[in-house]
């Protein structure tokens, strides 16, 4: 594909040089030159950064959560539908653009006679007025436009699909934080069941004489059982509290992994996406200007209009899903963690400072992510403090919850 670009690009440049000052289609020629530059940039940038992108894919395989219940599966299915829709839009735009250029020679008439022009303006060192020369130039230009459209769309689709998958992981994390209590209770019950099974297995291995002695001992202990029940309940609450902290720690660690992944993705993909957006804005402005000198009822106007629609879709999709990822990251912890179990401010601060390597985040993330993280921590502390004081007022156990 790169070889075809190296053939068609000099042909377009020679056409500009030959017709300088009197270009028959300056806007169309500008679009074609910009498309060549965009494709060559993508064909060079992606292979140069291929190891970085492979590392991102490997990180996705290692750290991303696989759906384990119906709720997570529903979120995952929605994300995959979005990714499939984006892929269809990108591929559809690429094919529509390529086909619109390919059919131009079969829709051009001059005084009722089909003129068979080339898909776009270019100059070749052979005579294109001859049948063999014309079809050689036609297929070269048509294949070049097809590869240019497809290459740009596939690269953008790859990056936008990664953004959609990261957004899905943030939703998984949001669900994990919202279900901290339920997960902690579930784990605690599983531990209690395991202990019960172990004690039953131990009792089954004792002899009859040992069991009779244990019954006598248990009879003597019945008098003190009521006094120990309060301690058992306290131990149960302590274990449950420990499970909540453990689950919160897991959520915070996973949040750090996602932040680091987003930082790496921004580092590797931002130059490419910035170049793509600038190219698409150039396409959009050039084609809007081109419509001013074209009759509305002509096939050329319809071709330009179709190209504008395709460019708008390619321009808006990365911006839309990139903004959604930012909103998910900002909204997640503020609403999730601040509404969870009764944990005092010092405990939350301890978890955050122990589980989050702030120096690593500062060195790997952007200023926007750092500001977002700081706001999340501040709102988290304030929400948990209010919840903690409400718990003290309702239960009257101020001695147990000392700040």
Short mmCIF file of C-alpha atoms in Angstrom, two decimals:
data_model
loop_
_atom_site.label_atom_id
_atom_site.label_comp_id
_atom_site.label_asym_id
_atom_site.label_seq_id
_atom_site.Cartn_x
_atom_site.Cartn_y
_atom_site.Cartn_z
CA UNK A 1 0.00 0.00 0.00
CA UNK A 2 2.83 2.38 0.79
CA UNK A 3 4.31 1.66 -2.64
CA UNK A 4 1.08 2.72 -4.34
CA UNK A 5 1.15 6.00 -2.39
CA UNK A 6 4.72 6.61 -3.52
CA UNK A 7 3.49 6.25 -7.12
CA UNK A 8 0.29 8.30 -6.94
CA UNK A 9 1.66 11.10 -4.72
CA UNK A 10 4.32 12.19 -7.28
CA UNK A 11 1.61 12.03 -9.96
CA UNK A 12 -0.58 14.45 -8.00
CA UNK A 13 2.38 16.71 -7.18
CA UNK A 14 3.43 16.81 -10.83
CA UNK A 15 -0.14 17.72 -11.77
CA UNK A 16 -0.01 20.64 -9.29
CA UNK A 17 3.36 21.73 -10.71
CA UNK A 18 2.16 21.44 -14.30
CA UNK A 19 -1.14 23.28 -13.74
CA UNK A 20 0.10 25.76 -11.13
CA UNK A 21 -1.97 28.91 -11.26
CA UNK A 22 -4.74 27.21 -13.22
CA UNK A 23 -5.71 24.11 -11.26
CA UNK A 24 -9.03 22.73 -12.55
CA UNK A 25 -10.06 21.44 -9.08
CA UNK A 26 -7.94 23.06 -6.35
CA UNK A 27 -10.13 21.91 -3.45
CA UNK A 28 -10.22 18.31 -4.63
CA UNK A 29 -6.48 18.30 -5.23
CA UNK A 30 -5.90 19.69 -1.74
CA UNK A 31 -8.03 16.92 -0.24
CA UNK A 32 -6.11 14.25 -2.14
CA UNK A 33 -2.72 15.64 -1.11
CA UNK A 34 -3.83 15.82 2.52
CA UNK A 35 -5.12 12.25 2.36
CA UNK A 36 -1.76 11.06 1.00
CA UNK A 37 0.10 12.80 3.84
CA UNK A 38 -2.31 11.36 6.40
CA UNK A 39 -1.94 7.80 5.11
CA UNK A 40 1.85 7.96 4.89
CA UNK A 41 1.99 9.33 8.44
CA UNK A 42 -0.22 6.49 9.70
CA UNK A 43 1.78 3.84 7.87
CA UNK A 44 4.97 5.13 9.48
CA UNK A 45 3.67 6.03 12.96
CA UNK A 46 1.88 2.75 13.77
CA UNK A 47 4.82 0.45 12.85
CA UNK A 48 7.24 2.66 14.78
CA UNK A 49 5.01 2.50 17.88
CA UNK A 50 3.89 -1.08 17.38
CA UNK A 51 5.73 -2.38 20.46
CA UNK A 52 4.02 0.22 22.65
CA UNK A 53 0.59 -0.69 21.32
CA UNK A 54 1.32 -4.40 21.79
CA UNK A 55 2.28 -3.62 25.40
CA UNK A 56 -1.10 -1.92 25.86
CA UNK A 57 -2.88 -4.97 24.47
CA UNK A 58 -0.88 -7.20 26.81
CA UNK A 59 -1.84 -4.97 29.76
CA UNK A 60 -5.50 -5.32 28.77
CA UNK A 61 -5.19 -9.11 28.82
CA UNK A 62 -3.48 -9.09 32.21
CA UNK A 63 -5.47 -6.51 34.18
CA UNK A 64 -8.87 -6.03 32.60
CA UNK A 65 -11.81 -7.70 34.34
CA UNK A 66 -13.78 -10.46 32.61
CA UNK A 67 -17.54 -10.27 33.34
CA UNK A 68 -18.55 -12.76 36.04
CA UNK A 69 -22.24 -11.98 36.62
CA UNK A 70 -25.28 -10.84 34.68
CA UNK A 71 -24.81 -7.14 35.50
CA UNK A 72 -21.20 -7.08 34.33
CA UNK A 73 -22.14 -9.13 31.28
CA UNK A 74 -24.81 -6.57 30.41
CA UNK A 75 -22.27 -3.72 30.63
CA UNK A 76 -19.79 -5.74 28.58
CA UNK A 77 -22.39 -6.47 25.89
CA UNK A 78 -23.25 -2.77 25.66
CA UNK A 79 -19.57 -1.89 25.24
CA UNK A 80 -19.12 -4.52 22.53
CA UNK A 81 -22.20 -3.23 20.70
CA UNK A 82 -20.72 0.27 20.80
CA UNK A 83 -17.38 -1.03 19.51
CA UNK A 84 -19.14 -2.93 16.73
CA UNK A 85 -21.14 0.17 15.78
CA UNK A 86 -17.96 2.27 15.66
CA UNK A 87 -16.24 -0.30 13.46
CA UNK A 88 -19.18 -0.37 11.06
CA UNK A 89 -19.23 3.43 10.86
CA UNK A 90 -15.50 3.66 10.17
CA UNK A 91 -15.49 0.88 7.57
CA UNK A 92 -18.69 2.19 6.00
CA UNK A 93 -17.23 5.68 5.74
CA UNK A 94 -14.05 4.33 4.17
CA UNK A 95 -15.91 2.24 1.59
CA UNK A 96 -18.34 5.07 0.79
CA UNK A 97 -15.49 7.50 0.21
CA UNK A 98 -13.58 5.06 -1.97
CA UNK A 99 -16.65 4.13 -4.01
CA UNK A 100 -17.61 7.78 -4.52
CA UNK A 101 -14.22 8.41 -6.15
CA UNK A 102 -14.34 5.14 -8.11
CA UNK A 103 -17.70 5.88 -9.77
CA UNK A 104 -16.84 9.46 -10.77
CA UNK A 105 -15.57 8.40 -14.25
CA UNK A 106 -18.92 6.70 -14.96
CA UNK A 107 -21.09 9.68 -13.98
CA UNK A 108 -19.34 12.50 -15.85
CA UNK A 109 -20.89 13.79 -19.03
CA UNK A 110 -20.02 16.67 -21.33
CA UNK A 111 -22.70 17.65 -23.86
CA UNK A 112 -24.39 14.30 -23.34
CA UNK A 113 -21.21 12.30 -23.91
CA UNK A 114 -19.46 10.32 -21.19
CA UNK A 115 -15.95 11.73 -20.77
CA UNK A 116 -14.41 9.14 -18.41
CA UNK A 117 -12.18 11.40 -16.31
CA UNK A 118 -9.80 10.01 -13.72
CA UNK A 119 -11.02 9.53 -10.11
CA UNK A 120 -8.99 12.61 -9.14
CA UNK A 121 -6.57 14.96 -10.84
CA UNK A 122 -3.11 13.49 -11.50
CA UNK A 123 -0.46 13.53 -14.23
CA UNK A 124 1.29 10.39 -15.47
CA UNK A 125 4.33 9.96 -17.75
CA UNK A 126 2.20 7.97 -20.22
CA UNK A 127 -0.76 8.92 -22.38
CA UNK A 128 -3.97 8.44 -20.37
CA UNK A 129 -6.13 9.20 -23.41
CA UNK A 130 -5.40 5.73 -24.73
CA UNK A 131 -7.51 2.87 -23.41
CA UNK A 132 -4.71 0.91 -21.78
CA UNK A 133 -3.10 4.02 -20.29
CA UNK A 134 -6.43 5.31 -18.98
CA UNK A 135 -7.40 2.10 -17.20
CA UNK A 136 -3.90 1.73 -15.76
CA UNK A 137 -4.12 5.22 -14.28
CA UNK A 138 -7.73 4.63 -13.18
CA UNK A 139 -6.96 1.48 -11.22
CA UNK A 140 -3.86 3.00 -9.66
CA UNK A 141 -5.79 6.04 -8.42
CA UNK A 142 -8.86 4.04 -7.34
CA UNK A 143 -6.79 1.50 -5.39
CA UNK A 144 -4.78 4.32 -3.85
CA UNK A 145 -7.96 6.07 -2.64
CA UNK A 146 -9.36 2.78 -1.32
CA UNK A 147 -6.21 2.07 0.70
CA UNK A 148 -6.04 5.66 1.97
CA UNK A 149 -9.62 5.57 3.23
CA UNK A 150 -9.34 2.09 4.73
CA UNK A 151 -5.99 2.67 6.42
CA UNK A 152 -7.09 5.83 8.22
CA UNK A 153 -10.40 4.27 9.28
CA UNK A 154 -8.84 1.06 10.60
CA UNK A 155 -6.25 2.94 12.66
CA UNK A 156 -8.87 5.24 14.18
CA UNK A 157 -11.18 2.29 14.85
CA UNK A 158 -8.39 0.45 16.69
CA UNK A 159 -7.76 3.35 19.07
CA UNK A 160 -11.42 4.24 19.62
CA UNK A 161 -12.22 0.57 20.36
CA UNK A 162 -9.52 0.57 23.04
CA UNK A 163 -11.08 3.70 24.56
CA UNK A 164 -14.50 1.99 24.63
CA UNK A 165 -13.04 -1.06 26.39
CA UNK A 166 -11.33 1.11 29.01
CA UNK A 167 -14.62 2.94 29.59
CA UNK A 168 -16.26 -0.45 30.15
CA UNK A 169 -13.63 -1.28 32.78
CA UNK A 170 -14.38 1.99 34.59
CA UNK A 171 -18.03 0.94 34.69
CA UNK A 172 -16.99 -2.41 36.13
CA UNK A 173 -15.02 -0.57 38.80
CA UNK A 174 -18.00 1.65 39.52
CA UNK A 175 -20.10 -1.49 40.02
CA UNK A 176 -17.44 -3.01 42.29
CA UNK A 177 -17.41 0.09 44.51
CA UNK A 178 -21.20 0.21 44.66
CA UNK A 179 -21.27 -3.44 45.83
CA UNK A 180 -18.49 -3.29 48.42
CA UNK A 181 -20.81 -4.15 51.32
CA UNK A 182 -22.50 -7.03 49.51
CA UNK A 183 -19.18 -8.51 48.40
CA UNK A 184 -17.72 -8.19 51.91
CA UNK A 185 -20.76 -9.92 53.45
CA UNK A 186 -20.54 -12.68 50.84
CA UNK A 187 -16.85 -13.30 51.53
CA UNK A 188 -17.41 -13.28 55.28
CA UNK A 189 -20.22 -15.82 54.97
CA UNK A 190 -17.99 -18.04 52.85
CA UNK A 191 -15.31 -17.94 55.54
CA UNK A 192 -17.87 -18.84 58.20
CA UNK A 193 -19.07 -21.77 56.11
CA UNK A 194 -15.51 -22.99 55.62
CA UNK A 195 -14.90 -22.84 59.37
CA UNK A 196 -18.12 -24.76 60.03
CA UNK A 197 -17.15 -27.45 57.55
CA UNK A 198 -13.70 -27.79 59.12
CA UNK A 199 -15.18 -28.10 62.63
CA UNK A 200 -17.69 -30.69 61.45
CA UNK A 201 -14.92 -32.65 59.76
CA UNK A 202 -12.89 -32.54 62.99
CA UNK A 203 -15.86 -33.73 65.08
CA UNK A 204 -16.42 -36.62 62.71
CA UNK A 205 -12.90 -37.93 63.35
CA UNK A 206 -13.30 -38.08 67.18
CA UNK A 207 -14.05 -41.31 69.05
CA UNK A 208 -17.19 -41.90 71.16
CA UNK A 209 -15.32 -41.39 74.43
CA UNK A 210 -13.85 -38.11 73.20
CA UNK A 211 -17.27 -36.93 72.08
CA UNK A 212 -18.82 -37.76 75.47
CA UNK A 213 -16.12 -35.78 77.24
CA UNK A 214 -16.70 -32.84 74.88
CA UNK A 215 -20.45 -32.98 75.62
CA UNK A 216 -19.78 -32.74 79.35
CA UNK A 217 -17.48 -29.80 78.76
CA UNK A 218 -20.06 -28.14 76.49
CA UNK A 219 -22.71 -28.57 79.21
CA UNK A 220 -20.53 -26.70 81.68
CA UNK A 221 -19.90 -23.98 79.10
CA UNK A 222 -23.59 -23.36 78.43
CA UNK A 223 -23.73 -21.14 81.49
CA UNK A 224 -21.16 -18.76 80.04
CA UNK A 225 -22.34 -18.89 76.41
CA UNK A 226 -24.63 -15.92 76.77
CA UNK A 227 -21.77 -13.81 78.04
CA UNK A 228 -19.60 -14.76 75.07
CA UNK A 229 -22.23 -14.07 72.40
CA UNK A 230 -21.55 -10.37 72.60
CA UNK A 231 -17.86 -10.99 71.91
CA UNK A 232 -18.72 -13.25 68.98
CA UNK A 233 -20.88 -10.54 67.47
CA UNK A 234 -18.05 -8.07 67.95
CA UNK A 235 -15.62 -10.43 66.22
CA UNK A 236 -18.09 -10.87 63.38
CA UNK A 237 -18.37 -7.11 62.92
CA UNK A 238 -14.59 -6.79 63.03
CA UNK A 239 -14.17 -9.45 60.35
CA UNK A 240 -16.84 -7.84 58.20
CA UNK A 241 -15.17 -4.46 58.62
CA UNK A 242 -11.86 -6.03 57.60
CA UNK A 243 -13.44 -7.52 54.47
CA UNK A 244 -14.87 -4.11 53.53
CA UNK A 245 -11.42 -2.55 53.85
CA UNK A 246 -9.88 -5.36 51.83
CA UNK A 247 -12.44 -4.95 49.05
CA UNK A 248 -11.96 -1.18 49.04
CA UNK A 249 -8.22 -1.72 48.75
CA UNK A 250 -8.76 -3.95 45.71
CA UNK A 251 -10.94 -1.29 44.07
CA UNK A 252 -8.37 1.43 44.71
CA UNK A 253 -5.57 -0.71 43.25
CA UNK A 254 -7.65 -1.48 40.17
CA UNK A 255 -8.41 2.23 39.81
CA UNK A 256 -4.68 2.94 39.81
CA UNK A 257 -4.15 0.31 37.10
CA UNK A 258 -6.82 1.94 34.94
CA UNK A 259 -5.36 5.41 35.45
CA UNK A 260 -1.91 4.20 34.44
CA UNK A 261 -3.36 2.45 31.39
CA UNK A 262 -5.22 5.61 30.33
CA UNK A 263 -2.01 7.61 30.78
CA UNK A 264 -0.05 5.21 28.56
CA UNK A 265 -2.83 5.17 25.97
CA UNK A 266 -2.87 8.96 25.86
CA UNK A 267 0.91 9.08 25.49
CA UNK A 268 0.95 6.67 22.55
CA UNK A 269 -2.28 7.59 20.77
CA UNK A 270 -2.55 11.36 21.32
CA UNK A 271 -0.07 12.39 18.55
CA UNK A 272 -1.79 10.14 16.04
CA UNK A 273 -5.34 11.20 17.00
CA UNK A 274 -4.36 14.88 17.06
CA UNK A 275 -2.99 14.54 13.55
CA UNK A 276 -6.14 12.68 12.46
CA UNK A 277 -8.43 15.35 13.88
CA UNK A 278 -6.46 18.13 12.18
CA UNK A 279 -6.63 16.23 8.88
CA UNK A 280 -10.38 15.67 9.20
CA UNK A 281 -10.97 19.34 10.03
CA UNK A 282 -8.99 20.21 6.89
CA UNK A 283 -11.11 17.78 4.86
CA UNK A 284 -14.30 19.26 6.27
CA UNK A 285 -13.40 22.89 5.62
CA UNK A 286 -12.08 22.16 2.12
CA UNK A 287 -15.17 20.25 1.04
CA UNK A 288 -17.56 22.83 2.50
CA UNK A 289 -15.78 25.47 0.43
CA UNK A 290 -15.89 23.19 -2.61
CA UNK A 291 -19.70 23.00 -2.47
CA UNK A 292 -19.99 26.74 -3.12
CA UNK A 293 -18.97 26.37 -6.76
CA UNK A 294 -20.86 23.17 -7.58
CA UNK A 295 -24.49 22.92 -8.78
CA UNK A 296 -26.74 21.38 -6.13
CA UNK A 297 -28.34 18.92 -8.55
CA UNK A 298 -25.03 17.52 -9.83
CA UNK A 299 -23.45 14.20 -8.93
CA UNK A 300 -20.32 16.07 -7.84
CA UNK A 301 -22.31 17.88 -5.15
CA UNK A 302 -23.75 14.58 -3.89
CA UNK A 303 -20.26 13.08 -3.82
CA UNK A 304 -18.92 16.01 -1.81
CA UNK A 305 -21.91 15.86 0.55
CA UNK A 306 -21.32 12.14 1.16
CA UNK A 307 -17.66 12.82 1.84
CA UNK A 308 -18.59 15.57 4.35
CA UNK A 309 -20.89 13.15 6.21
CA UNK A 310 -18.15 10.52 6.36
CA UNK A 311 -15.60 13.04 7.62
CA UNK A 312 -18.01 14.28 10.30
CA UNK A 313 -18.51 10.74 11.58
CA UNK A 314 -14.76 10.12 11.66
CA UNK A 315 -14.28 13.42 13.48
CA UNK A 316 -17.05 13.12 16.07
CA UNK A 317 -16.64 9.48 17.14
CA UNK A 318 -13.16 9.83 18.73
CA UNK A 319 -14.21 13.04 20.47
CA UNK A 320 -17.43 11.47 21.78
CA UNK A 321 -15.88 8.35 23.28
CA UNK A 322 -12.83 10.21 24.57
CA UNK A 323 -15.14 12.60 26.41
CA UNK A 324 -17.16 9.65 27.78
CA UNK A 325 -13.98 8.10 29.19
CA UNK A 326 -13.12 11.38 30.93
CA UNK A 327 -16.61 11.69 32.41
CA UNK A 328 -16.56 8.10 33.67
CA UNK A 329 -13.25 8.70 35.42
CA UNK A 330 -14.41 11.94 37.05
CA UNK A 331 -17.82 10.66 38.16
CA UNK A 332 -16.75 7.23 39.35
CA UNK A 333 -15.11 7.63 42.73
CA UNK A 334 -16.99 10.72 43.88
CA UNK A 335 -20.33 9.00 43.65
CA UNK A 336 -19.24 5.45 44.40
CA UNK A 337 -16.82 5.46 47.32
CA UNK A 338 -18.44 8.35 49.21
CA UNK A 339 -21.68 6.36 49.64
CA UNK A 340 -20.19 3.15 51.02
CA UNK A 341 -19.68 1.64 54.49
CA UNK A 342 -18.94 3.49 57.73
CA UNK A 343 -15.18 3.99 57.63
CA UNK A 344 -13.52 6.93 59.30
CA UNK A 345 -11.41 9.48 57.45
CA UNK A 346 -8.05 8.32 58.81
CA UNK A 347 -8.72 4.75 57.67
CA UNK A 348 -9.62 5.89 54.16
CA UNK A 349 -6.54 8.11 53.99
CA UNK A 350 -4.38 5.19 55.11
CA UNK A 351 -5.79 2.92 52.41
CA UNK A 352 -5.33 5.51 49.70
CA UNK A 353 -1.77 6.43 50.70
CA UNK A 354 -0.68 2.80 51.09
CA UNK A 355 -2.33 1.39 47.98
CA UNK A 356 -1.73 4.28 45.59
CA UNK A 357 1.80 5.06 44.47
CA UNK A 358 1.27 8.78 43.99
CA UNK A 359 4.78 9.42 42.68
CA UNK A 360 4.22 6.88 39.93
CA UNK A 361 0.91 8.46 38.98
CA UNK A 362 2.42 11.94 38.91
CA UNK A 363 5.16 10.77 36.58
CA UNK A 364 2.90 8.86 34.21
CA UNK A 365 -0.40 10.71 34.01
CA UNK A 366 -1.40 14.06 32.60
CA UNK A 367 -2.29 17.18 34.56
CA UNK A 368 -5.98 16.58 33.93
CA UNK A 369 -5.88 13.13 35.48
CA UNK A 370 -3.92 14.40 38.47
CA UNK A 371 -6.48 17.12 39.13
CA UNK A 372 -9.29 14.60 38.76
CA UNK A 373 -7.65 12.23 41.23
CA UNK A 374 -7.13 14.98 43.80
CA UNK A 375 -10.78 16.05 43.54
CA UNK A 376 -11.88 12.46 43.96
CA UNK A 377 -9.85 12.04 47.14
CA UNK A 378 -11.13 15.31 48.62
CA UNK A 379 -14.77 14.47 47.93
CA UNK A 380 -14.19 10.94 49.19
CA UNK A 381 -12.88 12.19 52.54
CA UNK A 382 -15.73 14.67 52.96
CA UNK A 383 -18.41 12.10 52.13
CA UNK A 384 -16.98 9.47 54.44
CA UNK A 385 -16.62 11.99 57.28
CA UNK A 386 -20.30 12.94 57.05
CA UNK A 387 -21.30 9.27 56.97
CA UNK A 388 -19.08 8.53 59.95
CA UNK A 389 -20.62 11.26 62.11
CA UNK A 390 -24.13 10.13 61.18
CA UNK A 391 -23.21 6.62 62.30
CA UNK A 392 -21.97 7.93 65.67
CA UNK A 393 -25.15 9.91 66.22
CA UNK A 394 -27.42 6.98 65.34
CA UNK A 395 -25.65 4.21 67.22
CA UNK A 396 -24.25 6.13 70.18
CA UNK A 397 -20.92 4.38 69.96
CA UNK A 398 -18.65 7.38 69.94
CA UNK A 399 -16.03 5.60 72.00
CA UNK A 400 -15.62 2.96 69.30
CA UNK A 401 -15.35 5.44 66.39
CA UNK A 402 -12.71 7.86 67.61
CA UNK A 403 -11.19 9.97 64.85
#
